[in-house]
PDB file of C-alpha atoms in Angstrom:
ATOM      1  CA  UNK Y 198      -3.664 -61.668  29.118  1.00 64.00           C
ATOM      2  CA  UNK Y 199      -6.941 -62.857  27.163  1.00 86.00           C
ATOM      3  CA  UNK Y 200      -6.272 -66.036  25.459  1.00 93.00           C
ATOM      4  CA  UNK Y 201      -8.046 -65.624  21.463  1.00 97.00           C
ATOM      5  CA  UNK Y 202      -9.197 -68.202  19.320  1.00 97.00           C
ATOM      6  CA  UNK Y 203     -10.183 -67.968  15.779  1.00 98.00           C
ATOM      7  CA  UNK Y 204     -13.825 -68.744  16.326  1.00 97.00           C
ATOM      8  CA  UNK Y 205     -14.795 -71.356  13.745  1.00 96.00           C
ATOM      9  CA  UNK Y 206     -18.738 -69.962  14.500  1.00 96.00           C
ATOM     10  CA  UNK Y 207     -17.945 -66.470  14.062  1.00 96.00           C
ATOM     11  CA  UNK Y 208     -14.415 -66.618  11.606  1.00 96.00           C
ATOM     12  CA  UNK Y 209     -13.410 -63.897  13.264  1.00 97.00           C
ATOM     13  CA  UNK Y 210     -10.460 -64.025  16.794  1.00 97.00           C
ATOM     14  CA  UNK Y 211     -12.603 -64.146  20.073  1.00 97.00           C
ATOM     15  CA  UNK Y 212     -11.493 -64.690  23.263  1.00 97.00           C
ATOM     16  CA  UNK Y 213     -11.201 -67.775  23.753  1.00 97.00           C
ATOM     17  CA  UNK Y 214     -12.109 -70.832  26.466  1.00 97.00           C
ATOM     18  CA  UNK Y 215     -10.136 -71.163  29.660  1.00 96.00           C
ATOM     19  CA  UNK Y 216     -10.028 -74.734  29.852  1.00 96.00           C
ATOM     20  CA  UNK Y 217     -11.284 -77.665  27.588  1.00 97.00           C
ATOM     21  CA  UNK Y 218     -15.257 -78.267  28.320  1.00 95.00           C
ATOM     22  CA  UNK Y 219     -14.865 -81.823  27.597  1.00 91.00           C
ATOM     23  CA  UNK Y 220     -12.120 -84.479  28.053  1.00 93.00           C
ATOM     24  CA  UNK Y 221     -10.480 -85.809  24.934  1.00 95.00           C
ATOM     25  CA  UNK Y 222     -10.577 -84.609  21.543  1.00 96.00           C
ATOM     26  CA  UNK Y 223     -13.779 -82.662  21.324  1.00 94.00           C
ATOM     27  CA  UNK Y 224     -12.767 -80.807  24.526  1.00 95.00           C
ATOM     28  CA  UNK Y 225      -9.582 -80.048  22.610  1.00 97.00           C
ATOM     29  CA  UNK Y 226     -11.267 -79.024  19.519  1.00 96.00           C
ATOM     30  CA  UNK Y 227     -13.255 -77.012  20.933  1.00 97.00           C
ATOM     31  CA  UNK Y 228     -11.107 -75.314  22.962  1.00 97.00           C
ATOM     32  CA  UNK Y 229      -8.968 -74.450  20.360  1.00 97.00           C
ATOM     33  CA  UNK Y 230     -11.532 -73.829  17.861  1.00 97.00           C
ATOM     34  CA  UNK Y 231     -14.585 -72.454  19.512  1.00 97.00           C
ATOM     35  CA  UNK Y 232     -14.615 -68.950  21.574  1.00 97.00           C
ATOM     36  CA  UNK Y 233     -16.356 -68.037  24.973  1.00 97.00           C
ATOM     37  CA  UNK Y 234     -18.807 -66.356  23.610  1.00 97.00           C
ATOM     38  CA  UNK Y 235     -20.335 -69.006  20.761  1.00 97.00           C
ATOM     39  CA  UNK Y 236     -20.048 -71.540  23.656  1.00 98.00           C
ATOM     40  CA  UNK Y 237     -21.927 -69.888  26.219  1.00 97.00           C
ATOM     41  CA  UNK Y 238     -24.582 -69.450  23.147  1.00 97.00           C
ATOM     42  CA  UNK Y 239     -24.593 -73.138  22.264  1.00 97.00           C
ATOM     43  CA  UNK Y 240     -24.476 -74.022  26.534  1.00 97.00           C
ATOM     44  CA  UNK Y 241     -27.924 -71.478  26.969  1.00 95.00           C
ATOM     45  CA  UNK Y 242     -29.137 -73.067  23.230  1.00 95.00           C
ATOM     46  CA  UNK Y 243     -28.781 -76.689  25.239  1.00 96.00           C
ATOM     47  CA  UNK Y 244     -30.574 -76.187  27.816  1.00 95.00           C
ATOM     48  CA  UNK Y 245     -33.496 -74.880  25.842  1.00 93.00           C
ATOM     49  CA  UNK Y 246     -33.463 -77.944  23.985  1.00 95.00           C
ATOM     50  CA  UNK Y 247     -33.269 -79.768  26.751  1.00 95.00           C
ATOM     51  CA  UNK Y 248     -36.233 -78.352  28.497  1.00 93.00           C
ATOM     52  CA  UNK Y 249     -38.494 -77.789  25.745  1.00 91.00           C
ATOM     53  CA  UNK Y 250     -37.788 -81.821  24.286  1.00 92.00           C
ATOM     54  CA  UNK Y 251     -37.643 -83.187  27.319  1.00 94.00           C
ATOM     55  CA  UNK Y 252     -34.271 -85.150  26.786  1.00 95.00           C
ATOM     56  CA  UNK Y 253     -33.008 -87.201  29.838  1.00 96.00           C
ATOM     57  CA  UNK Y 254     -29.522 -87.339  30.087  1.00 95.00           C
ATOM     58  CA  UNK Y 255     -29.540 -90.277  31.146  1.00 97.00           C
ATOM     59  CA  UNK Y 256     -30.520 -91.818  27.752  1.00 97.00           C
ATOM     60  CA  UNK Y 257     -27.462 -91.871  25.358  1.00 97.00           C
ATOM     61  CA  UNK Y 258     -30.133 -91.083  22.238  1.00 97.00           C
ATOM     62  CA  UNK Y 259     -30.709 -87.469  23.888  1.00 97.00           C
ATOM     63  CA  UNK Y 260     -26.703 -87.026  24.788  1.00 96.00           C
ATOM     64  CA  UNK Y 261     -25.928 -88.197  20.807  1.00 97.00           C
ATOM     65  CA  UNK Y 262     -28.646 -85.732  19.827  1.00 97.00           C
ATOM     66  CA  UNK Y 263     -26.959 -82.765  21.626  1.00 97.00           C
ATOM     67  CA  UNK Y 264     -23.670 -83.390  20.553  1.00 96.00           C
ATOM     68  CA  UNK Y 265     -25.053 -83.697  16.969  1.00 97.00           C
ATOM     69  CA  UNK Y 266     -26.935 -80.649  17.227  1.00 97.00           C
ATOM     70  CA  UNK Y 267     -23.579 -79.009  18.799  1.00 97.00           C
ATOM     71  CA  UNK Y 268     -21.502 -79.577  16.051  1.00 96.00           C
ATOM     72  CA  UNK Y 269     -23.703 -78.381  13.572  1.00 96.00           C
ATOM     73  CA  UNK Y 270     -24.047 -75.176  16.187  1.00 96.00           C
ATOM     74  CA  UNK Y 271     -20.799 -74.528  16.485  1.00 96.00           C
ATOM     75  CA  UNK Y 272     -20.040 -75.075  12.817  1.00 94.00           C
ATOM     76  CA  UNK Y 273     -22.568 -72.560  11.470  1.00 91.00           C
ATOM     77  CA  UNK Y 274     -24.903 -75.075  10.181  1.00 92.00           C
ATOM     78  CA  UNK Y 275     -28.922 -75.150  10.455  1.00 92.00           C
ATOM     79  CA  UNK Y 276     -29.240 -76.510  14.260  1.00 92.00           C
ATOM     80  CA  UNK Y 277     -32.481 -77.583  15.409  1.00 92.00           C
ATOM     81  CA  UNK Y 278     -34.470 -75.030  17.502  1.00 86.00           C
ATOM     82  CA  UNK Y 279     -37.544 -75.807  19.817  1.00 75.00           C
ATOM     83  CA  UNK Y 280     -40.486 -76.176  19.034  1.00 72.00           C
ATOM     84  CA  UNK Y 281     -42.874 -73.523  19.180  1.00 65.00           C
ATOM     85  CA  UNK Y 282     -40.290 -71.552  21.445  1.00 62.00           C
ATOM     86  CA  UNK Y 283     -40.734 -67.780  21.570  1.00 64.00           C
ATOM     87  CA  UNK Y 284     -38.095 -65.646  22.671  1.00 63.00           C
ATOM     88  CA  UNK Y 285     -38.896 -62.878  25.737  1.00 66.00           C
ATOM     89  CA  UNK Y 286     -39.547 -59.259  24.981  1.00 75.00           C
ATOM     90  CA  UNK Y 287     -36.991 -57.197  25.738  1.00 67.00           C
TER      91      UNK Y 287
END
């Protein structure tokens, strides 16, 4: 059976993660709080930003950055997008 989540992106029950994506309390959180589908969004969203900013994640500036820009993601806030970025034709 599917495990659901009431997605705190979406306020509506998703299905939901299968295991934390983080250790600790944010991995909890969002595991209980976030569903498969807003993550995968936010994971794809990352790696644009990554890319297109050039952020090392080796420099703990960048990794506060993404986790900043996750929460406000995840929470349905204005998130920064890249810039210039223009999304394929489909």
């Amino acid at each position: 059976m599917t495990r659901t989540v009431f997605c705190r992106k979406y306020k509506q029950e998703l299905e939901g993660l299968e295991r934390p994506p983080y250790p600790g309390e944010l991995g909890q959180s969002i595991f209980d709080n976030v569903s498969k589908k807003a993550w995968q969004e936010w994971t794809d969203h990352q790696t644009m930003l990554i890319n297109e900013k050039h952020l090392s994640l080796m420099d703990p500036e960048s990794r506060k950055y993404l986790q900043q820009e996750m929460e406000k993601f995840l929470s349905g806030e204005e998130y920064d997008k890249a810039d210039g970025y223009v999304p394929p034709e489909k």
